Coordinates of C-alpha atoms in Angstrom, one line a residue:
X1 CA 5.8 17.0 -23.6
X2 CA 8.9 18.1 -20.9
X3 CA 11.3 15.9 -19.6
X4 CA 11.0 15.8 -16.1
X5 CA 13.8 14.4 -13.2
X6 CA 12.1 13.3 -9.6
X7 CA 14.9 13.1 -7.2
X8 CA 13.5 10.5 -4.6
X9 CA 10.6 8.3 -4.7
X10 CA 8.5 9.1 -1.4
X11 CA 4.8 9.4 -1.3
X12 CA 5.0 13.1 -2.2
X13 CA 7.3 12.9 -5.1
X14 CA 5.7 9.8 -6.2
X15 CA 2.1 11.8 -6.3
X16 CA 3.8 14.8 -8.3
X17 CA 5.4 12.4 -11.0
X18 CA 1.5 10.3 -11.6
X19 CA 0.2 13.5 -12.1
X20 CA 2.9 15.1 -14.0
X21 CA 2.7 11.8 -16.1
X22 CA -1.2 12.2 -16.9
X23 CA -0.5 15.8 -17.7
X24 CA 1.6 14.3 -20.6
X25 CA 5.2 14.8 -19.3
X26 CA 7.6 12.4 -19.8
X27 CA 8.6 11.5 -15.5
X28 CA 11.4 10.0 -14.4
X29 CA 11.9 8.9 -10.7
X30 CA 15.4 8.6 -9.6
X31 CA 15.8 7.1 -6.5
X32 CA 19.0 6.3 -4.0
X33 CA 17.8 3.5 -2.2
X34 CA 17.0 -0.1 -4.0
X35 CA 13.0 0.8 -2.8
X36 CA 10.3 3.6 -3.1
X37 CA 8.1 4.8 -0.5
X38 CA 10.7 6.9 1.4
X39 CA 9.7 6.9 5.0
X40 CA 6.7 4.3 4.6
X41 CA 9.1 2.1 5.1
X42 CA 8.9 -2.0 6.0
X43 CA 10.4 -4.7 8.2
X44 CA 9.4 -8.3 8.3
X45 CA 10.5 -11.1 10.6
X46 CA 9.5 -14.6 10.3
X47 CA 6.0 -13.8 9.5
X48 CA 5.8 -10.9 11.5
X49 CA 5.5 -7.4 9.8
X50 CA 5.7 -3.8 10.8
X51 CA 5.9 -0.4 9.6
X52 CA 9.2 1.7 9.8
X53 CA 7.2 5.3 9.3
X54 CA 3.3 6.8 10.3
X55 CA 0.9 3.6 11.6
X56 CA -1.9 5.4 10.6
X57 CA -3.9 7.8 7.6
X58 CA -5.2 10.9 8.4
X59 CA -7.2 13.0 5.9
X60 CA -7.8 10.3 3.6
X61 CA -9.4 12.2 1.2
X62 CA -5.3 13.8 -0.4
X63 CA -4.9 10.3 -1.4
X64 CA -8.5 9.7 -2.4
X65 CA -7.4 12.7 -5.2
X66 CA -4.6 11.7 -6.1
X67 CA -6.1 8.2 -7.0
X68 CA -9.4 10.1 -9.0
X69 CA -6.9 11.9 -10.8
X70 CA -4.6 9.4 -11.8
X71 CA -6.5 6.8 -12.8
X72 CA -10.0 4.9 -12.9
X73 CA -9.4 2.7 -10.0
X74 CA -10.3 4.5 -7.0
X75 CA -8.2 4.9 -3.0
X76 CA -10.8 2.3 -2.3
X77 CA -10.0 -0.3 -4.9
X78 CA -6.3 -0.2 -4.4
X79 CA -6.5 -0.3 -0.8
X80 CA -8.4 -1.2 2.2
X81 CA -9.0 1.4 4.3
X82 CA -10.6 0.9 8.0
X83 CA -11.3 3.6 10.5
X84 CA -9.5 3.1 13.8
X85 CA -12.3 2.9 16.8
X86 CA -11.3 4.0 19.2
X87 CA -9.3 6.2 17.8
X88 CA -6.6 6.1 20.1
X89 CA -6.2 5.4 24.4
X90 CA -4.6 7.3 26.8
X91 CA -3.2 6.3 30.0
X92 CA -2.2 9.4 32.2
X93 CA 0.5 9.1 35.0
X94 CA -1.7 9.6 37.9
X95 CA -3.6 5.9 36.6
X96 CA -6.9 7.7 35.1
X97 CA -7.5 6.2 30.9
X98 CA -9.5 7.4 28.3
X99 CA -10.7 6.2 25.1
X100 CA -11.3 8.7 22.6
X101 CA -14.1 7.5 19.4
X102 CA -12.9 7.9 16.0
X103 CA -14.2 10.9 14.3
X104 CA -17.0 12.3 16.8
X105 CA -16.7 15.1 19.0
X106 CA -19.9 14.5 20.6
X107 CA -18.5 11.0 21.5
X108 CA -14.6 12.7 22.6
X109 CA -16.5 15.0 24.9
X110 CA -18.2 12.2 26.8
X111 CA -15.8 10.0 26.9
X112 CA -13.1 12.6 28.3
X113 CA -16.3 13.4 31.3
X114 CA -16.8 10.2 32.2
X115 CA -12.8 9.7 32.9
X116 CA -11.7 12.6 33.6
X117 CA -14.6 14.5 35.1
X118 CA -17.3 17.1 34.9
X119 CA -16.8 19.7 32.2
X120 CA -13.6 18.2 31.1
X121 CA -15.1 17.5 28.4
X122 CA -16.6 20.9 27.5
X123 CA -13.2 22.9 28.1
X124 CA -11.8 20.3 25.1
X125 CA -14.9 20.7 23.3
X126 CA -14.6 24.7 23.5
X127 CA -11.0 23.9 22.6
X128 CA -11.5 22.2 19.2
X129 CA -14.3 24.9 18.4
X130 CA -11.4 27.4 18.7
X131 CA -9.1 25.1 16.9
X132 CA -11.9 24.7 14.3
X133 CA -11.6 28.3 13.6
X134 CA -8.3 28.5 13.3
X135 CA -8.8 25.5 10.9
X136 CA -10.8 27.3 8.6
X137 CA -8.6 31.1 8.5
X138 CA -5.8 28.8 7.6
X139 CA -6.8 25.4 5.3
X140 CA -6.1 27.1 1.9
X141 CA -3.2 29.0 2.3
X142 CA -1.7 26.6 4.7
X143 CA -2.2 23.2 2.6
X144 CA -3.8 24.0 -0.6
X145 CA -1.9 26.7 -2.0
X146 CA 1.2 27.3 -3.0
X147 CA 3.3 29.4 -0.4
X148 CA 3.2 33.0 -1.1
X149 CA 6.1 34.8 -1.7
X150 CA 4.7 37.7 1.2
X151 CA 4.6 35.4 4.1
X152 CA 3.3 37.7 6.5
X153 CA 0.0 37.0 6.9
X154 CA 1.0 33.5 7.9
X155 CA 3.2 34.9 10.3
X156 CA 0.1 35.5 12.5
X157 CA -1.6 32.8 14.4
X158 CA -4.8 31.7 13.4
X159 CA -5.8 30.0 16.7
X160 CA -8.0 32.5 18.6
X161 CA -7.0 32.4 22.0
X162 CA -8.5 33.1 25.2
X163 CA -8.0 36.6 26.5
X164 CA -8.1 36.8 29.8
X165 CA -7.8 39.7 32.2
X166 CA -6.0 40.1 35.3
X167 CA -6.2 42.2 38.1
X168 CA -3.8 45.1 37.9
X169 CA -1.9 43.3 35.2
X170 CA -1.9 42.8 31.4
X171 CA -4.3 40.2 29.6
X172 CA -3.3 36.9 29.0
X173 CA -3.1 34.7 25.8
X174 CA -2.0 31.5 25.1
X175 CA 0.8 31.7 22.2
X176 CA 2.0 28.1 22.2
X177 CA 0.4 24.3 23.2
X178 CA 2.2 24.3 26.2
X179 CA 0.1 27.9 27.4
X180 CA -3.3 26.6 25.9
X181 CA -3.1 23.5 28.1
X182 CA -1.7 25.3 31.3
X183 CA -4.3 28.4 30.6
X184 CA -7.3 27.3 28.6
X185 CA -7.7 23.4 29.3
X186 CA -6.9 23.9 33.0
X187 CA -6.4 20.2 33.5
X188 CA -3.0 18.7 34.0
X189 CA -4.4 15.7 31.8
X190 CA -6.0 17.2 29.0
X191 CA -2.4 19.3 29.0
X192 CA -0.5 16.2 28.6
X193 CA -3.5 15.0 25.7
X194 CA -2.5 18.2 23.3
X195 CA 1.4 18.1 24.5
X196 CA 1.2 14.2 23.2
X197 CA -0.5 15.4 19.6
X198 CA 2.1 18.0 19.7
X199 CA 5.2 16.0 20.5
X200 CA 4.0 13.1 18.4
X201 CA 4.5 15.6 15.4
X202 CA 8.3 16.4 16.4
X203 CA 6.9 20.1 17.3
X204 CA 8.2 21.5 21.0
X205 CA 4.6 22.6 23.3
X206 CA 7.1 25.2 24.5
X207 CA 7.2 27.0 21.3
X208 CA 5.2 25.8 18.7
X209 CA 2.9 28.7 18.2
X210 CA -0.8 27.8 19.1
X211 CA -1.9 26.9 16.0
X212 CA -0.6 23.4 16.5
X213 CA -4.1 22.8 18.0
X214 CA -4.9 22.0 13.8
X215 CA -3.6 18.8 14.7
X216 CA -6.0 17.4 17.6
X217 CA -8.5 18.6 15.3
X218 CA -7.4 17.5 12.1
X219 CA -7.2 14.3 13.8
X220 CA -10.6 14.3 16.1
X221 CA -12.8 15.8 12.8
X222 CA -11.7 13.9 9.9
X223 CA -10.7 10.5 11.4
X224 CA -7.6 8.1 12.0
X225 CA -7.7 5.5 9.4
X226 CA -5.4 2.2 9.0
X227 CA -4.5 0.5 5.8
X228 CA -4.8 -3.2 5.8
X229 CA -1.4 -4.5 5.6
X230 CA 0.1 -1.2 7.1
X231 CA 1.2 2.3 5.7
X232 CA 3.6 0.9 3.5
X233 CA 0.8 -0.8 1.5
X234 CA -0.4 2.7 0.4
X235 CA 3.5 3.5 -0.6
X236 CA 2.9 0.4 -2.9
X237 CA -0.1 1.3 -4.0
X238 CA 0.9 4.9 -5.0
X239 CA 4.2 3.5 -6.5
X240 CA 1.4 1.0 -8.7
X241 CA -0.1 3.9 -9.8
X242 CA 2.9 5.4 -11.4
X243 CA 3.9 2.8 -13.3
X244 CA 0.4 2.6 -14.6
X245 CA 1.0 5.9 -15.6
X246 CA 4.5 4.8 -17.4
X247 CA 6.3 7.0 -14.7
X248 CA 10.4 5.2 -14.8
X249 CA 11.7 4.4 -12.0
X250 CA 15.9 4.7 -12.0
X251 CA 16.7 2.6 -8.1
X252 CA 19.8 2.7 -6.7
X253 CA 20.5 6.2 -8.4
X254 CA 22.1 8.6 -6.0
X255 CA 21.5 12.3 -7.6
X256 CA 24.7 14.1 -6.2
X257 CA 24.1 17.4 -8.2
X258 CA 21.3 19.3 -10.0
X259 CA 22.7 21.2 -12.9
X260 CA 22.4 24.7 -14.4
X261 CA 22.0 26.0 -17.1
X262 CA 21.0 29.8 -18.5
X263 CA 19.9 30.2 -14.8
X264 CA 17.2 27.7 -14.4
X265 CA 17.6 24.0 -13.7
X266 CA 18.9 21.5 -16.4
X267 CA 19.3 18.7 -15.8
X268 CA 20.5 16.3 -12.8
X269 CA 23.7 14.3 -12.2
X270 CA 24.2 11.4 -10.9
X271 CA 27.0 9.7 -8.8
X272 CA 28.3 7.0 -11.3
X273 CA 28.9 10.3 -13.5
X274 CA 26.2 9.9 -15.4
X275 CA 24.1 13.4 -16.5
X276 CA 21.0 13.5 -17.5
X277 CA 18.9 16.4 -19.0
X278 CA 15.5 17.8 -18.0
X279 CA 13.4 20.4 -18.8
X280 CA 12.1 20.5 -14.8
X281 CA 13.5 18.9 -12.1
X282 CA 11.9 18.0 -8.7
X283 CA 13.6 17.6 -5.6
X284 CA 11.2 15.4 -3.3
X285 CA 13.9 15.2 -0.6
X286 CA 16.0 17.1 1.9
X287 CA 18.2 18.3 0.2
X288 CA 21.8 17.4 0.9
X289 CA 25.1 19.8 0.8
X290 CA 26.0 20.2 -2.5
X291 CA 23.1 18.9 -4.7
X292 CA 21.7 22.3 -4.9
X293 CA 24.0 25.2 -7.4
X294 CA 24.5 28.1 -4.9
X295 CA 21.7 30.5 -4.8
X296 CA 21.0 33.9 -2.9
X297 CA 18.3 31.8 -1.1
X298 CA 18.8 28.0 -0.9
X299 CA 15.7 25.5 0.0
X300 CA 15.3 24.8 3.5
X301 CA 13.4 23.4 6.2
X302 CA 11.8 25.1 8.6
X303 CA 13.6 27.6 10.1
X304 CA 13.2 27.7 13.9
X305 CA 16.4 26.4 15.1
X306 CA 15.6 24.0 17.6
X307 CA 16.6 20.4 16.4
X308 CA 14.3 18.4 14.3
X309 CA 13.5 15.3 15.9
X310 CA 13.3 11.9 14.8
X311 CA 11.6 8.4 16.2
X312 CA 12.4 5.4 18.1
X313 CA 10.8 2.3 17.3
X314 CA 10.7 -0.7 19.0
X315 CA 9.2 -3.5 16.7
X316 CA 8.2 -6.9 18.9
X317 CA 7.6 -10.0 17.5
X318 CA 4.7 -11.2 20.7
X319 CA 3.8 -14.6 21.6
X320 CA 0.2 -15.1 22.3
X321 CA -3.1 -13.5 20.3
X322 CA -4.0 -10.3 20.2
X323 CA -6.8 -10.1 23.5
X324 CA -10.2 -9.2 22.6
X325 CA -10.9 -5.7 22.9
X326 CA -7.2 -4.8 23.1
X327 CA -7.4 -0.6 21.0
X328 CA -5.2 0.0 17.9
X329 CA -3.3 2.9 19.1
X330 CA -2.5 3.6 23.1
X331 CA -0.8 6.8 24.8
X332 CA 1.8 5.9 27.9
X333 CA 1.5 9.4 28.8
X334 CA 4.9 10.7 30.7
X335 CA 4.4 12.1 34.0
X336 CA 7.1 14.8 33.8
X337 CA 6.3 16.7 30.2
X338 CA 8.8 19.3 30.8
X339 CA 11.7 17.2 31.4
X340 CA 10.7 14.8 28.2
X341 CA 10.6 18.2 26.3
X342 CA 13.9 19.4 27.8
X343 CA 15.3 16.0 26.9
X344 CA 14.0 15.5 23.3
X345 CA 14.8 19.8 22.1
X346 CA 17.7 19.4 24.4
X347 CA 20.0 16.8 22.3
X348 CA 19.3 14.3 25.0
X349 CA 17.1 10.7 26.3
X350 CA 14.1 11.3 28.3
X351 CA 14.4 9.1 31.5
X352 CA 10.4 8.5 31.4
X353 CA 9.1 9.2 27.8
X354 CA 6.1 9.5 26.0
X355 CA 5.3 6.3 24.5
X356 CA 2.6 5.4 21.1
X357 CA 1.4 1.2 21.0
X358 CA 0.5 0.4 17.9
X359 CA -1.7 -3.1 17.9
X360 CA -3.2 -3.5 15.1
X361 CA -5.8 -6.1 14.2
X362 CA -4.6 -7.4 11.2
X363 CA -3.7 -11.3 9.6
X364 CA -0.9 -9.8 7.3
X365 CA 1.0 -8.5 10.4
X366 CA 1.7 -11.6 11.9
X367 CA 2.3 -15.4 10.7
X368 CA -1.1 -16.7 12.7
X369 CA -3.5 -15.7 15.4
X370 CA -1.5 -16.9 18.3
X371 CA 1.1 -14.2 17.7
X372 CA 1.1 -10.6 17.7
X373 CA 2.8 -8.0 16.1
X374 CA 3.4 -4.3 18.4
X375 CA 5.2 -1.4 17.2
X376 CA 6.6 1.2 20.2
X377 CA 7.1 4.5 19.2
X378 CA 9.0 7.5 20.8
X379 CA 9.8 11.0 19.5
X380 CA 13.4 11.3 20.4
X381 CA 16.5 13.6 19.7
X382 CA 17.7 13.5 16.3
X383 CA 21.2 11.4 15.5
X384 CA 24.6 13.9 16.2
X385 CA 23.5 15.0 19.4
X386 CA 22.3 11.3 20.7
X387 CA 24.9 8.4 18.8
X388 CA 21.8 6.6 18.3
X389 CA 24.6 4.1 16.5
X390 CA 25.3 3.4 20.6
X391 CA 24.8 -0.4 20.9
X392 CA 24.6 0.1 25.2
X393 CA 22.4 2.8 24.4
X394 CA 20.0 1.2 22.0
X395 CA 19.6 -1.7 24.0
X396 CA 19.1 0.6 27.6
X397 CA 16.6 3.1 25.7
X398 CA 14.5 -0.1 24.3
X399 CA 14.2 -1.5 27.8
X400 CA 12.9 1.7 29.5
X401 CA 10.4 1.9 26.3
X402 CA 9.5 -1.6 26.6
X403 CA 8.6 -1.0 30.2
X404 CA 6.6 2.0 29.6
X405 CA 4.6 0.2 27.2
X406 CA 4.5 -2.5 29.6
X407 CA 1.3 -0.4 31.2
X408 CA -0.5 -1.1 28.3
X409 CA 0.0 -4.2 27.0
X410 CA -0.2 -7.3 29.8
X411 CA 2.5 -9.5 30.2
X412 CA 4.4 -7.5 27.4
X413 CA 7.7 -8.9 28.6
X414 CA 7.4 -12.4 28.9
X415 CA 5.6 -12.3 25.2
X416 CA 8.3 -11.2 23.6
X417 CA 10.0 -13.3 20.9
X418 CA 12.4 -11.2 19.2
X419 CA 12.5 -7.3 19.2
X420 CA 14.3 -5.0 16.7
X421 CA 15.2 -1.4 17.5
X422 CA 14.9 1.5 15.1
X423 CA 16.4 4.5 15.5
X424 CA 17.4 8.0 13.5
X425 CA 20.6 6.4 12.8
X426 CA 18.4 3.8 10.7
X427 CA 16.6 6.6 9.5
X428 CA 19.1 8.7 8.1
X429 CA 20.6 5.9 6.6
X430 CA 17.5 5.0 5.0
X431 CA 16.1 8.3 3.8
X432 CA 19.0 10.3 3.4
X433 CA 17.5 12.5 6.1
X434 CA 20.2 14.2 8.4
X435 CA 20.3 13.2 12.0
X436 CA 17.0 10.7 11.0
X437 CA 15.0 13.9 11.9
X438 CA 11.4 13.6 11.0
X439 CA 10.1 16.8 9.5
X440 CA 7.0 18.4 11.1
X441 CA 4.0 19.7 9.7
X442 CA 3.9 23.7 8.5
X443 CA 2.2 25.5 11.0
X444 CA 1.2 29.3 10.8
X445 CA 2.3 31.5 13.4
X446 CA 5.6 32.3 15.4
X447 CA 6.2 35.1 12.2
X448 CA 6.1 32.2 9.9
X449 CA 9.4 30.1 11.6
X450 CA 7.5 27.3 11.7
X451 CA 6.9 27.3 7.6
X452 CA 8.7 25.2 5.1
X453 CA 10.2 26.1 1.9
X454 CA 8.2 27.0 -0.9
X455 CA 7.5 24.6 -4.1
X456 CA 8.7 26.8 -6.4
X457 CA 12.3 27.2 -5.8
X458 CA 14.1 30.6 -6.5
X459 CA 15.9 28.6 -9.1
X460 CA 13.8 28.5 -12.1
X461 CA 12.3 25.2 -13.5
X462 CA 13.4 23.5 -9.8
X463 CA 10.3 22.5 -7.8
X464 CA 10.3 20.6 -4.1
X465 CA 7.6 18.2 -3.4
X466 CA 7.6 16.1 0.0
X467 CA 7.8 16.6 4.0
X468 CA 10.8 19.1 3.7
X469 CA 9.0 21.3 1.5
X470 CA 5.0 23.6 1.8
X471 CA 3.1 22.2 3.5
X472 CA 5.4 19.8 5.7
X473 CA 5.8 16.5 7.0
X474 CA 3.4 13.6 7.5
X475 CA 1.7 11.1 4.7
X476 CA -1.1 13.6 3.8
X477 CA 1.1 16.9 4.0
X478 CA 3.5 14.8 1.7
X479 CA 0.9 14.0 -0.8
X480 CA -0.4 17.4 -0.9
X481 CA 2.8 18.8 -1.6
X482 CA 2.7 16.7 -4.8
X483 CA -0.2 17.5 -6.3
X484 CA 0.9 21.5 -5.6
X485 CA 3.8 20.9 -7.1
X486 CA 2.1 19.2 -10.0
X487 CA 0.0 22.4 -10.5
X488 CA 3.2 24.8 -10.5
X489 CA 4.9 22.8 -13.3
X490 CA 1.5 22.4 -15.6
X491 CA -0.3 25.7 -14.7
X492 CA 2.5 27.5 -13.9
X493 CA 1.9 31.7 -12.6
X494 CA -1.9 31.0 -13.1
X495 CA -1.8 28.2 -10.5
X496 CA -3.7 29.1 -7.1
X497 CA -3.8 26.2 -5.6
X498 CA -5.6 22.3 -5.4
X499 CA -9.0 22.0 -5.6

C-alpha cells in the first residue's frame, strides 16, 4: 500500500484518487478551497440554482468507467442523466435558425437543408465523415494513452483535408477551423457553426490546427447529455464515490510546495507549515510558481502562446415559466467572427460576441414553475489583460450579453429578477487558475503546440491528472486524465493506456 498526496479535488483528480483507492493505495485529497469539484462549480439564489463550469456531459461513457470501476452502483444510479434534444439552436446574424438533433447525423443533415439550404447539409455531412477519420487516426493516442515521450507523430494533423488545385498555382488545404469553413464548408453560416464549437472550447479558428473538427464530431456522434440538478451534481457524485472508497479529503489545505527527495517526489507541504510525506504525489491542478522543485523541464500547459481564455457568465434569476418548446442550449451567433476572435486572442471585449443560453428544463433549478433559471455564457479574454475585477466593466459587458441573448429568449429583460455576473476574476479566485483561463482540450497538429503536459512528470513519482495536463480541458478530458494517471502509478512502464 503507497501513500498517495492529491493536490486539488476536481473531477480529474477526484477520478485518479477512487481508483488509486480500489487499487489499495492509501489517497489523500488535499484541497485549497473549503469545496471539491474544481470548476463544476455552484451558485444558488433564493431557490434559483446554476452552474459556475460546463452545462452539459459529453462522452458519458469516461464517467460511466470510472463509476464500473469504483464501485457497484453504476453512472446511472448515482445520477440522472438525460440527452439534450435538440442538441443545441443556432441563430445566425443574417436571421436564418437551426436546430440541430441530439446524436444523429442523418437528422443534423436535414435539419441544416431545410434552414440553410440545398446541400448544406451534405458539405457538413462530408465534413464530419472527414472529421470521423481524423477521429479514429487519433482516439488512442490522443485520449487513451499516455503521452509519448516522441511527440512527433502527433505533431501531424489527423484531419484529412481537402486538396484542391488551382490554376497556375499551388494546391490548397485547410490547416486550421477558420480555412475548413472558408474552403471546405463554403457557407458563411456553417463557418460560424464550427468557429462557435471552436471558440466555445477557448481554441482561436485562426490557428487551431484542423483537427479541432474532433469536437463537432465528438459532440454530433456521441451526444450532449445533462445531469439533473446540473454538472455540479456529477462533481458530488464523483466526490460520493471517493469517500465510499475511504479516499480523505484535507479542505481548506493550500499545498504551497511539493518536496524532494533522492530525486523523485516526497512528500507535499503545506501553507500552515505542515509537511506531509508520500510515496506519489499528484498534482491535479495548474500548477502555480513555486509549488513545483526546479526541473530541466517543468509541467506546462499547452504551449502555443496565445492567451488562454476564460468565461463570462451571466446567471439570471427569470420571472415567468419556462415556455413550452423553449431548447436547452441556443447559439447567438456574432456576425463579425474575426473581430470577436481579434478581441478574445487579442487581450480585449468583443463589441458583439458569441453568446451560449443555457435553459434547462429542470425543478431543482428554480424555486417553482413560474420562474426560470438562464445561464449566459461567453468565451472571453482571460483576467490581466481585461481587469475583469472592473465593476463599470462588468456591469457594461453583462448588458451587451444580456441583449444578445435577448434574440433568444422573449422578453428576457423585463423577466429579470436578479442577475449575477461571473467572470475569470471569480474564476481564478476560485480554482487557483491564473487569469480564470479555461484550459482547452489537446488537439493533434500544429507540431504538437496545441498538446498538454504529460502525466508522468519528468520528476519521478510526480503525476498530473486534470484539464492542464494529457488529454486537456473539459469534464470528460478531465476524467480521462484520471484514470491514465491511475494506470501510470499502478501499472507503471507496462501501462499503454485505458481500456
Amino acid at each position: 500500500m503507497a501513500r498517495i498526496a492529491v493536490i486539488g479535488a476536481g473531477t480529474g483528480a477526484m477520478a485518479a484518487a477512487a481508483r488509486l483507492s480500489v487499487a489499495g493505495h492509501r489517497v489523500t485529497v488535499y484541497e485549497r478551497s473549503e469545496t471539491h469539484g474544481g470548476s463544476l462549480g455552484r451558485y444558488a439564489r433564493e431557490g434559483f440554482v446554476f452552474d459556475t463550469g460546463p452545462g452539459l456531459l459529453h462522452l458519458p461513457a469516461v464517467y460511466r468507467d470510472l463509476f464500473v470501476k469504483t464501485g457497484r452502483e453504476s453512472l446511472e444510479q448515482c445520477v440522472t442523466l438525460t440527452q439534450v434534444d435538440p442538441a443545441s439552436r443556432h441563430l445566425f446574424a443574417d436571421g436564418t435558425a437551426v436546430s440541430l438533433p441530439n446524436a444523429s447525423r442523418a437528422g443534423v443533415v436535414t435539419a441544416l437543408d431545410r434552414s440553410l439550404g440545398e446541400g448544406a447539409g451534405a458539405r457538413w455531412g462530408d465534413f464530419l465523415d472527414r472529421a470521423g477519420t481524423a477521429w479514429n487516426r487519433s482516439r488512442r493516442p490522443l485520449l487513451e494513452e499516455p503521452l509519448p515521450e516522441d511527440r512527433q507523430p502527433l505533431g501531424r494533423d489527423p484531419y484529412p483535408a481537402v486538396r484542391r488545385r488551382r490554376l497556375l498555382r499551388a494546391a490548397r488545404q485547410a490547416g486550421t477551423p477558420a480555412e475548413v469553413g472558408a474552403w471546405e464548408l463554403a457557407d458563411p453560416r456553417l463557418a460560424a457553426l464550427l468557429d462557435g464549437y471552436a471558440l466555445s472550447y477557448g481554441l482561436d479558428p485562426r490557428r487551431a490546427p484542423a483537427a479541432a473538427a474532433l469536437l463537432p464530431y465528438m459532440e454530433e456522434t456521441f451526444g450532449s447529455w445533462y445531469v439533473a440538478g446540473g454538472m455540479r451534481a456529477l462533481a458530488d457524485a464523483v466526490y460520493e464515490r471517493c469517500l465510499a472508497r475511504k479516499v480523505e479529503f484535507v479542505l481548506g489545505a493550500e499545498v504551497v510546495r511539493v518536496s524532494e527527495k533522492d530525486g523523485r517526489a516526497a512528500g507535499i507541504e503545506l501553507a500552515d507549515g505542515t509537511s506531509v510525506e508520500a510515496d506519489h504525489v499528484v498534482l491535479g491542478a495548474q500548477p502555480a510558481p513555486g509549488l513545483l522543485p526546479v526541473r530541466e523541464e517543468p509541467p506546462a500547459g499547452a504551449s502555443h502562446t496565445a492567451p488562454v481564455p476564460g468565461r463570462f457568465l451571466v446567471l439570471l434569476s427569470l420571472r415567468g415559466a419556462r415556455e413550452a418548446g423553449a431548447v436547452h442550449r441556443t447559439v447567438v451567433h456574432t456576425g463579425d467572427p474575426g473581430a470577436e476572435q481579434e478581441a478574445v486572442f487579442g487581450g480585449r471585449t468583443a463589441e458583439r460576441p458569441t453568446v451560449t443560453v443555457l435553459r434547462p428544463d429542470d425543478p431543482a433549478t428554480r424555486p417553482d414553475e413560474e420562474h426560470e433559471a438562464v445561464t449566459l455564457v461567453v468565451t472571453v479574454a482571460p483576467h490581466g489583460p481585461v481587469d475583469w475585477t472592473d465593476g463599470a466593466l462588468r456591469e457594461r459587458y453583462a448588458d451587451t450579453v444580456i441583449g444578445r441573448a435577448a434574440e433568444a429568449v422573449p422578453g428576457l429583460r423585463e423577466r429579470i429578477l436578479h442577475a449575477e455576473v461571473r467572470t475569470p476574476a471569480e474564476t481564478a479566485a476560485d480554482t487557483g487558475a491564473e487569469g480564470g483561463s479555461v484550459p482547452a482540450p489537446a488537439l493533434a497538429g500544429a507540431g504538437g503546440a496545441y498538446l498538454h503536459s504529460g502525466n508522468r512528470s519528468p520528476l519521478p513519482g510526480l503525476y498530473l491528472a486534470g484539464g492542464w495536463s494529457h488529454p486537456g480541458g473539459g469534464t470528460a478530458h478531465a476524467g480521462m486524465s484520471g484514470a491514465l494517471v491511475a494506470g501510470l502509478v499502478v501499472e507503471g512502464d507496462d501501462f499503454r493506456g485505458s481500456r
